[in-house]
XYZ file of C-alpha atoms in Angstrom:
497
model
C 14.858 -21.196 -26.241
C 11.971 -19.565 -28.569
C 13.582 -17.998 -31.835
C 12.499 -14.164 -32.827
C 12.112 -12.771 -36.567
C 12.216 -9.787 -37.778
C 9.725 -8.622 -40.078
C 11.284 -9.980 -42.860
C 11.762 -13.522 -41.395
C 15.152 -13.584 -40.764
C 16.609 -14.829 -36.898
C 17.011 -11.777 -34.729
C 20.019 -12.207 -32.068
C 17.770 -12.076 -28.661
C 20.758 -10.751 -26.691
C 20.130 -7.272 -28.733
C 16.881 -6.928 -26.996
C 16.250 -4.684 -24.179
C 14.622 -6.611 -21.154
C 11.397 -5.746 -20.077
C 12.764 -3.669 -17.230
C 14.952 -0.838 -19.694
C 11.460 -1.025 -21.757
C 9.599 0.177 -18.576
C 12.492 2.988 -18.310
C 12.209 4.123 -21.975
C 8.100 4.640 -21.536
C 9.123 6.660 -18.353
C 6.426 8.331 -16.012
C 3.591 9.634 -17.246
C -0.357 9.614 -17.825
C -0.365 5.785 -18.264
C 1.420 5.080 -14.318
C -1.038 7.559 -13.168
C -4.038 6.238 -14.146
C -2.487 2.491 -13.355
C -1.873 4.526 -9.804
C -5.138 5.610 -9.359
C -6.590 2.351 -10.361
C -5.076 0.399 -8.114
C -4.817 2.338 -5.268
C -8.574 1.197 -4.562
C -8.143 -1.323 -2.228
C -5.674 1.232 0.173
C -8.112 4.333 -0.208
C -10.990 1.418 1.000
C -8.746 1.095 3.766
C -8.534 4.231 4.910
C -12.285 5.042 5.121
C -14.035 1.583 6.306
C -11.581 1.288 9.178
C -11.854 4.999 10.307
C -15.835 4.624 9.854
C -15.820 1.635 11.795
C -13.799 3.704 14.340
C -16.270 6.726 14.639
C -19.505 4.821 14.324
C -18.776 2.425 16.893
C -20.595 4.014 19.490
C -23.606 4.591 17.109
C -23.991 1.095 16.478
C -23.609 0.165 20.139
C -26.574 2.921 20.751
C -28.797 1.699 18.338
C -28.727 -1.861 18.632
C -28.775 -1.376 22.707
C -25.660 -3.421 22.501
C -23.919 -3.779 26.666
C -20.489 -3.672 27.016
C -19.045 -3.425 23.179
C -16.101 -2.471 21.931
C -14.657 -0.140 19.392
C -11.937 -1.932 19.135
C -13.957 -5.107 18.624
C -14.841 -4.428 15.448
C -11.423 -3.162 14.246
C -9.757 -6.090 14.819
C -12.381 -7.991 12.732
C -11.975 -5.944 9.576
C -7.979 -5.973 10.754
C -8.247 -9.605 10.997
C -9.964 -10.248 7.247
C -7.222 -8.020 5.683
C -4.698 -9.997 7.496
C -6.488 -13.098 5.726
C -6.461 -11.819 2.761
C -3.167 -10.263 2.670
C -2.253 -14.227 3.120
C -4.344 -15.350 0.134
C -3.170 -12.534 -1.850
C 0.226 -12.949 -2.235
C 0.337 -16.724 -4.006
C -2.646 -16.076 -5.796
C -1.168 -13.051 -7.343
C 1.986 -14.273 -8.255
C -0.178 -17.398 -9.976
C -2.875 -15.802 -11.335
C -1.500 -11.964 -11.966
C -1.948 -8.547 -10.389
C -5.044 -7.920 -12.153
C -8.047 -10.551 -10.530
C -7.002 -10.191 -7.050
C -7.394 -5.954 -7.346
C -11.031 -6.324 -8.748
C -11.880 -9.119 -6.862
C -11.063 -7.391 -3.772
C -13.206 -4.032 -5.273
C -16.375 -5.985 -5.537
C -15.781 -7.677 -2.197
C -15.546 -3.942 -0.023
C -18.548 -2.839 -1.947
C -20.929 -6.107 -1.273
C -19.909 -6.772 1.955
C -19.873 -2.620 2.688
C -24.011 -2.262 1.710
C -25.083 -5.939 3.111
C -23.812 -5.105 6.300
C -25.852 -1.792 6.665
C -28.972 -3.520 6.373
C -28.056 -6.169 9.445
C -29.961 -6.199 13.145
C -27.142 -8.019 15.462
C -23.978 -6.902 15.976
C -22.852 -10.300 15.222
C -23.965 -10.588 11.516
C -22.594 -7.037 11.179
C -19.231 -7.735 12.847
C -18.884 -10.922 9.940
C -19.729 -9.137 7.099
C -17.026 -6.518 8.343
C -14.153 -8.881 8.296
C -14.750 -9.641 4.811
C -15.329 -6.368 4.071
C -11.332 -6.783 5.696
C -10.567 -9.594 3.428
C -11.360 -7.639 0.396
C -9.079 -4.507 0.216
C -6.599 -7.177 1.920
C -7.029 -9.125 -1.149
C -5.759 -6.124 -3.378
C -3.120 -4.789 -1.839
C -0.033 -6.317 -2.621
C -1.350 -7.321 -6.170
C -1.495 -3.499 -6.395
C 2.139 -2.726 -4.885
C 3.838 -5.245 -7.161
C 1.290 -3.888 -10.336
C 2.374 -0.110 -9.621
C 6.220 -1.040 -9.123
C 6.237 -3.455 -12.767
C 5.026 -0.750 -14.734
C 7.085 2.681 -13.444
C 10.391 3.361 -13.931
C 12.946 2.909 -10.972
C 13.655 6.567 -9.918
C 9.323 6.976 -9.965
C 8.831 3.008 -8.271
C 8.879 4.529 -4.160
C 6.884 7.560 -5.461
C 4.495 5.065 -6.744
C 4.277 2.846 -3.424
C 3.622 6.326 -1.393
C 0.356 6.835 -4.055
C -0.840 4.151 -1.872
C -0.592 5.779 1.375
C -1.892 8.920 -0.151
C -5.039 7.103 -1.162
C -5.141 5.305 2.879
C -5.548 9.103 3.965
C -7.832 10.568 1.211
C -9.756 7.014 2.294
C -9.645 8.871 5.981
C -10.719 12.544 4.921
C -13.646 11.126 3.205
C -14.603 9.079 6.297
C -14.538 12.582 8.301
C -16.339 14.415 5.914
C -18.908 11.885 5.831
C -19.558 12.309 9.376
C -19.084 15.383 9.866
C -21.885 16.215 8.154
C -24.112 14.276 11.251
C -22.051 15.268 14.379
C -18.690 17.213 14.001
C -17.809 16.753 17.461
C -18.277 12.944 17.663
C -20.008 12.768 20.565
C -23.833 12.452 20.311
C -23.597 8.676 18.719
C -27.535 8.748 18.863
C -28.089 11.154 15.486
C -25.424 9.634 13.855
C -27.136 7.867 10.788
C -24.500 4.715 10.560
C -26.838 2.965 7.652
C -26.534 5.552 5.757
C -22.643 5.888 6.166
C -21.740 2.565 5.623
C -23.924 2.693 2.161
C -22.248 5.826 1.460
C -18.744 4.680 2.316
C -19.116 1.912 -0.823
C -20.076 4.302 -3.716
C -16.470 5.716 -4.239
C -15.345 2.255 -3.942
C -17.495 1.149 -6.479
C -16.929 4.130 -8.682
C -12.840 3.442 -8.644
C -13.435 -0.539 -9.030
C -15.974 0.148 -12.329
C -13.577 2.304 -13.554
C -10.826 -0.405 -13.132
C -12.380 -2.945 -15.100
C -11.748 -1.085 -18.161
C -8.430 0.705 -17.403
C -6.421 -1.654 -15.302
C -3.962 -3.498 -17.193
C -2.052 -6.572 -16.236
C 1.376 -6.756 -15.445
C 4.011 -6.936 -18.399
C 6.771 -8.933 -16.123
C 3.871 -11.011 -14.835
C 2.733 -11.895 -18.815
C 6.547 -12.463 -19.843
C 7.188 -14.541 -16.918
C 4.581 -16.760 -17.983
C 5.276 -17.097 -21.580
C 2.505 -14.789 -22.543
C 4.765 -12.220 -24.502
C 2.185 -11.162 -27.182
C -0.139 -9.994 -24.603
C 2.782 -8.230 -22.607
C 4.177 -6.454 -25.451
C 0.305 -5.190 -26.068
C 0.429 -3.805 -22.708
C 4.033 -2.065 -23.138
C 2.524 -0.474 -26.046
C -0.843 0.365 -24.336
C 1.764 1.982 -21.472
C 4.118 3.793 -24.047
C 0.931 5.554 -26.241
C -0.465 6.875 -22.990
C 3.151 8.533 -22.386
C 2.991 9.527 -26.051
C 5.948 7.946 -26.421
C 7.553 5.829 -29.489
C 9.124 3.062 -27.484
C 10.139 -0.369 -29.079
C 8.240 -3.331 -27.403
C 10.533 -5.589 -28.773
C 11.845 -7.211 -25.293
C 14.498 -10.105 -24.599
C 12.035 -13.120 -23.759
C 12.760 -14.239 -20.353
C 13.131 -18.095 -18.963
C 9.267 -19.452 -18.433
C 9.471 -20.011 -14.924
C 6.638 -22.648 -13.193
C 3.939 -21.014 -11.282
C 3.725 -23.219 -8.261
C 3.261 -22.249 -4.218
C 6.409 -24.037 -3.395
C 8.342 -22.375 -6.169
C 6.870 -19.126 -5.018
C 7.710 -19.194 -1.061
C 11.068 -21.083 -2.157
C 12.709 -17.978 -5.002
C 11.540 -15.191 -1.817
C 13.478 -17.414 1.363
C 16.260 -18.555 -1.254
C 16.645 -14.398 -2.332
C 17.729 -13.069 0.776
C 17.608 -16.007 3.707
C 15.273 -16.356 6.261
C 16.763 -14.567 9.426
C 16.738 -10.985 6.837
C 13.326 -12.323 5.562
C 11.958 -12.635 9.651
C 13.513 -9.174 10.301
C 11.605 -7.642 7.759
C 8.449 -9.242 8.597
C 9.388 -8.593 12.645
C 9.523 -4.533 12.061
C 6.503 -4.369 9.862
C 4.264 -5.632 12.697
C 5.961 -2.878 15.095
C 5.471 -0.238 12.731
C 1.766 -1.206 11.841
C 1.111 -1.765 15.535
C 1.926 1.952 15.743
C 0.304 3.377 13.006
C -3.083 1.819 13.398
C -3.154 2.135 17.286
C -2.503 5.343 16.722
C -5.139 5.876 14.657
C -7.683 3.812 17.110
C -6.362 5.590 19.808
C -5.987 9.330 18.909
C -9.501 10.143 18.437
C -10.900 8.563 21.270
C -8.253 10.259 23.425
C -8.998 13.931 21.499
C -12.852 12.911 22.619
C -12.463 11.831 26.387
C -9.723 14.876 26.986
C -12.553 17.073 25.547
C -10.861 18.585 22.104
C -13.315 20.362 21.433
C -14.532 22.089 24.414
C -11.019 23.281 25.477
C -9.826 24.620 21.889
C -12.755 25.459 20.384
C -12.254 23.148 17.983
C -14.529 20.112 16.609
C -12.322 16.458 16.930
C -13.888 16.094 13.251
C -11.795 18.769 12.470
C -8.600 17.745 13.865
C -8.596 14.746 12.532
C -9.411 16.189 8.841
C -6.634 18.721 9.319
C -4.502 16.266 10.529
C -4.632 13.549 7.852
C -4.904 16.576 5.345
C -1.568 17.545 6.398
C -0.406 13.931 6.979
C -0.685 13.183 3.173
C 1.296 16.368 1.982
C 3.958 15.854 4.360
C 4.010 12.142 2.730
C 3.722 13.343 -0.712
C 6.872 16.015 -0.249
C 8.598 12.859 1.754
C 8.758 11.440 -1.559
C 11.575 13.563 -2.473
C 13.762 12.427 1.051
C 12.350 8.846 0.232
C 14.311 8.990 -3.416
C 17.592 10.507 -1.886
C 18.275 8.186 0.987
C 18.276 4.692 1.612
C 16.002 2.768 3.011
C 17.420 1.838 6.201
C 18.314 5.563 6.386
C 14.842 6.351 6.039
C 13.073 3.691 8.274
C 15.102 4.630 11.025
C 14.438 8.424 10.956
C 10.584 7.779 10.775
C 10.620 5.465 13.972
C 12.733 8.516 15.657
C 9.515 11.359 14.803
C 6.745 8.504 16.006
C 8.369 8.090 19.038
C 8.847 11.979 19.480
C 5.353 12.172 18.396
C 4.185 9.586 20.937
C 5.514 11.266 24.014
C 4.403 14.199 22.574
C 1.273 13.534 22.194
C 1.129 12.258 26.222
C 2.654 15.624 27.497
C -0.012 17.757 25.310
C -3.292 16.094 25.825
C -2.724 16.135 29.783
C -2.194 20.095 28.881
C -4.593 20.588 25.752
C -5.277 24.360 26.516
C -1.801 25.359 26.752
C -0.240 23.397 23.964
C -3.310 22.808 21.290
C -0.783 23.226 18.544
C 1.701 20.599 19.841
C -0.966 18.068 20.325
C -2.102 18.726 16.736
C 1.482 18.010 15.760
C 1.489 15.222 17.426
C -1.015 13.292 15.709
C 0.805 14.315 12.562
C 3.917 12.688 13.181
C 1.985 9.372 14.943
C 0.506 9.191 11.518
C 3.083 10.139 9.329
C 5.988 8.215 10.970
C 4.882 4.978 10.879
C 2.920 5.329 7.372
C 6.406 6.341 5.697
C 8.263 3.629 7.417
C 5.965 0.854 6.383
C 5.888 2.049 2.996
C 9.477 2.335 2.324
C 10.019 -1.203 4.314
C 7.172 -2.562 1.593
C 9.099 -0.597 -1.200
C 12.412 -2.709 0.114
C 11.073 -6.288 0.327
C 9.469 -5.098 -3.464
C 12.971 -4.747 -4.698
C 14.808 -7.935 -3.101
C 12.813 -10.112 -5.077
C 12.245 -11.815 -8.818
C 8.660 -11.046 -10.475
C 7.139 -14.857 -10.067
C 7.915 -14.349 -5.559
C 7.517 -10.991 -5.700
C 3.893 -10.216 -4.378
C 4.331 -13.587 -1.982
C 7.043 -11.591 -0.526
C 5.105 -8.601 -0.063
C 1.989 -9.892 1.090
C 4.237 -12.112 3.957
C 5.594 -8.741 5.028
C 2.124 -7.009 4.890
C 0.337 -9.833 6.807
C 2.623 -9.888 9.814
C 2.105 -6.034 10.262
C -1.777 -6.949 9.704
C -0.585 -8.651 13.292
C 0.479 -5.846 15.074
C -2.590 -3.788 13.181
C -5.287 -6.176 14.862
C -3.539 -6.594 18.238
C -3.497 -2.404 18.207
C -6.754 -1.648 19.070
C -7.591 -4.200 21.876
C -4.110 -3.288 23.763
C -5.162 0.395 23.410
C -9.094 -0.540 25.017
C -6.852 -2.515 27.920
C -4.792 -0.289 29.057
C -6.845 2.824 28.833
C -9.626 0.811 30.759
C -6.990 -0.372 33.707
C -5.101 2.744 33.663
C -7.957 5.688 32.979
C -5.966 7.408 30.223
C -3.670 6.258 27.032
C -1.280 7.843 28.416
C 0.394 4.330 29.083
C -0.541 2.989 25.697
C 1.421 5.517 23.805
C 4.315 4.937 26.215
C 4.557 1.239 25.078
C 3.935 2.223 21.255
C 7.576 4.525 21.711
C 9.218 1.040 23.546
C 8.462 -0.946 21.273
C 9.645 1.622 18.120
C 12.667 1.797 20.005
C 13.467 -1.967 20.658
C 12.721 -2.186 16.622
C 15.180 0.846 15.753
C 18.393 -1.300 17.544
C 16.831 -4.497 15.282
C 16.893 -2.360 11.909
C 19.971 -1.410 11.873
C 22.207 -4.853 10.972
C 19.255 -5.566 8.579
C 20.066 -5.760 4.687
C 17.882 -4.186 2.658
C 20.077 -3.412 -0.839
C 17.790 -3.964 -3.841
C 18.346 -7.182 -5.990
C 16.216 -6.105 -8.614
C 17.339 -4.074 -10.896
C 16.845 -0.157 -9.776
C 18.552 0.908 -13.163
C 17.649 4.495 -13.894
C 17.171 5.369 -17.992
C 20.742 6.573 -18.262
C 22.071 3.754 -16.733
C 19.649 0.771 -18.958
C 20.594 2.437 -21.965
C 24.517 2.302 -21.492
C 23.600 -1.586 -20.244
C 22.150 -1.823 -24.066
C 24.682 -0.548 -25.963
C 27.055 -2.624 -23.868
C 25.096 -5.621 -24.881
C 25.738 -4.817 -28.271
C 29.103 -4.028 -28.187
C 29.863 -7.318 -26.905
C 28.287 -9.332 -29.866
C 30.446 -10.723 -32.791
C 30.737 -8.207 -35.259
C 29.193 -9.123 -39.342
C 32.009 -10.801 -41.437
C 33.109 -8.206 -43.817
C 33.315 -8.910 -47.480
C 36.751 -9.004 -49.240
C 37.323 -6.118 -51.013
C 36.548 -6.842 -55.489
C 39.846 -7.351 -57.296
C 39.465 -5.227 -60.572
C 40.751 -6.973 -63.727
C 40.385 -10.712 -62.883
C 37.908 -12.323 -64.814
């Protein structure tokens, strides 16, 4: 065990020493989390746009490279497909190599792969380049969830994991405006200039990924973990003068643990067992096989029941006022998120999707009559599912140590990238056997119900510590109580020689 000094060499007692954790709670929220927020957030907010460009500028690609018989939905499940990859890769290679690589790795991935593909003449070389456009913000993500949960304090950690849905939907919004500025109704695919919008799609990407290099920092529990405590009392420092805060860095060195795959899969399976650990991973591929069919399949329905036409509405603009109001109904969630537990929480958001869903089927076979329902719909088909995942992430973030942590997450984010790329080509099926997507939606509510009945034996208490500030510094000053108190001096007998 490593010996500490003071600074004027003596032994300090290590016990005395706050973890890293009550350090994290002293900085509190501030400046420093935000920017660390916005930083990482990249990779989610790169989400959010390429897959809804892909979405909208399907048929323009399929128009301009005289391209028979494709699919939409094709091309989704590509880029779904690399982000399922590199959700896989993420996860050990975080937890071996720290939060910090895999987030700007994955940056310059979206942004290369984003431009090379604009300049491509087959659908083939542009479909490739589009999964790895996949595998990049895949590659970010859970480094980014774990990064953003290290460095806030436990009442702030959920509102920092709903930053990154946030980001998915401002991703969204700036796909719309993007193309609304070629065809707000989304249905001449010949004027739509798709080079253009793929090129354009990268900048903010790049923008957020330059800006990373310099602001990100890495983990502190990562750095102790590792043995690297000079470097993670830097970054504790860094954290606490961007609060303006005067925080002690000083932290109780933790046990070096090994940084090996099998260690990492074995700490996450050993935490929690792996009938809880297949439960989790089981409800995030139903609730990501409703949020992204959703989101394949809501604005080609709004197109083919003729949105626009019958309200007098562009689809561009429902969907922009939709996810508009989809991320401040997420960002005032935050407040329900903080109060109840996450069961609690889960289960209420599968209840509004599968309202949503049926819904959504009773309003766009009536659009003229019920235009506002239908545009509540797509808010809760949105919102439901997003909230759900994120406070199911947010759970499987808390049940485990730092060294399995991001493994854990990026298992539970991979099988939902199932459900995510098996979306889309269910919703082409059925619509193309049935005529409408009427039926898909119908299955999306099934299947949100069947996972409802499996939630609700499912354990998801916190094994980390969720200490608030209050409650880390009584745990200090109960550490010190119980240490063994100085020897006192005898008191001087006066007159003895």
């Amino acid at each position: 065990m490593a010996v500490n000094f003071g600074k004027f060499g003596q032994p300090e007692a290590d016990a005395m020493k706050p973890t890293i954790r009550e350090i994290v709670e002293d900085i509190g929220f501030g400046r420093s989390q935000l920017l660390v927020m916005i930083m990482a957030c990249g990779p989610f907010f790169a989400e959010g746009l390429e897959l809804l460009m892909v979405s909208l500028l399907a048929g323009s690609i399929a128009s301009d490279l005289d391209t028979v018989g494709f699919s939409g939905g094709f091309m989704v499940f590509l880029v779904l497909l690399g982000a399922a990859l590199g959700n896989v890769i993420a996860g050990p290679f975080a937890d071996k190599s720290g939060r910090q690589l895999p987030i700007l790795l994955g940056y310059a991935m979206v942004v290369v792969f984003s431009i090379t593909s604009s300049f491509m003449n087959t659908l083939t070389t542009i479909s490739a380049l589009r999964f790895f456009v996949g595998v990049g913000f895949g590659l970010g993500q859970p480094a980014a969830l774990v990064l953003m949960n290290e460095v806030a304090p436990a009442r702030w950690r959920l509102a920092s994991t709903l930053g990154s849905a946030l980001f998915v939907g401002l991703g969204a919004i700036s796909a719309v405006f993007m193309v609304m500025v070629d065809d707000a109704w989304l249905k001449n695919f010949s004027i739509l200039q798709w080079r253009l919008l793929l090129r354009c799609s990268a900048i903010p990407v790049m923008l957020l990924g330059f800006c990373s290099i310099f602001i990100l920092p890495e983990s502190p529990s990562f750095l102790a973990a590792t043995g690297d405590y000079a470097l993670a009392r830097d970054v504790l420092q860094d954290l606490a003068a961007g609060n303006k805060r005067q925080a002690s860095v000083s932290f109780r060195c933790p046990e070096v643990e090994a940084k090996t795959l099998q260690g990492q899969f074995g700490r996450a399976l050993c935490t929690r067992g792996l009938l809880n650990a297949a439960s989790i991973c089981m409800g995030s591929l139903v609730l990501n096989f409703a949020l992204y069919g959703s989101s394949y399949a809501v604005p080609q329905a709004l197109v083919k029941v003729t949105t626009g036409d019958v309200l007098g509405i562009a689809p561009a603009s429902v969907l922009l006022l939709s996810f508009g109001l989809a991320c401040l109904l997420i960002a005032s969630g935050t407040v329900l998120g903080m109060r109840a537990s996450r069961k609690t929480g889960i289960i209420a958001c599968l209840m509004l999707s599968i309202f949503s869903a049926l819904l959504f089927n009773v309003s766009s076979a009536n659009a003229q009559q019920l235009r506002w329902p239908l545009i509540v719909s797509c808010l809760g088909l949105w919102c439901g599912p997003s909230f759900a995942i994120l406070l199911l992430i947010q759970a499987s973030l808390e049940m485990y140590p730092a060294l399995s942590s991001a493994t854990a997450t990026a298992a539970c984010m991979a099988f939902g990238r199932v459900g995510a790329v098996v979306a889309p080509l269910l919703s082409d099926y059925v619509t193309s056997s049935t005529g409408d997507s009427s039926t898909f939606f119908t299955i999306l509510a099934a299947m949100e119900l069947a996972s409802i009945v499996a939630f609700v034996p499912l354990d998801l208490t916190p094994a980390t510590s969720t200490a608030t500030a209050d409650s880390a510094a009584a745990a200090t000053e109960e550490r010190v109580a119980q240490l063994p108190l100085a020897p006192t001096a005898a008191p001087p007998t006066y007159g003895s020689v």
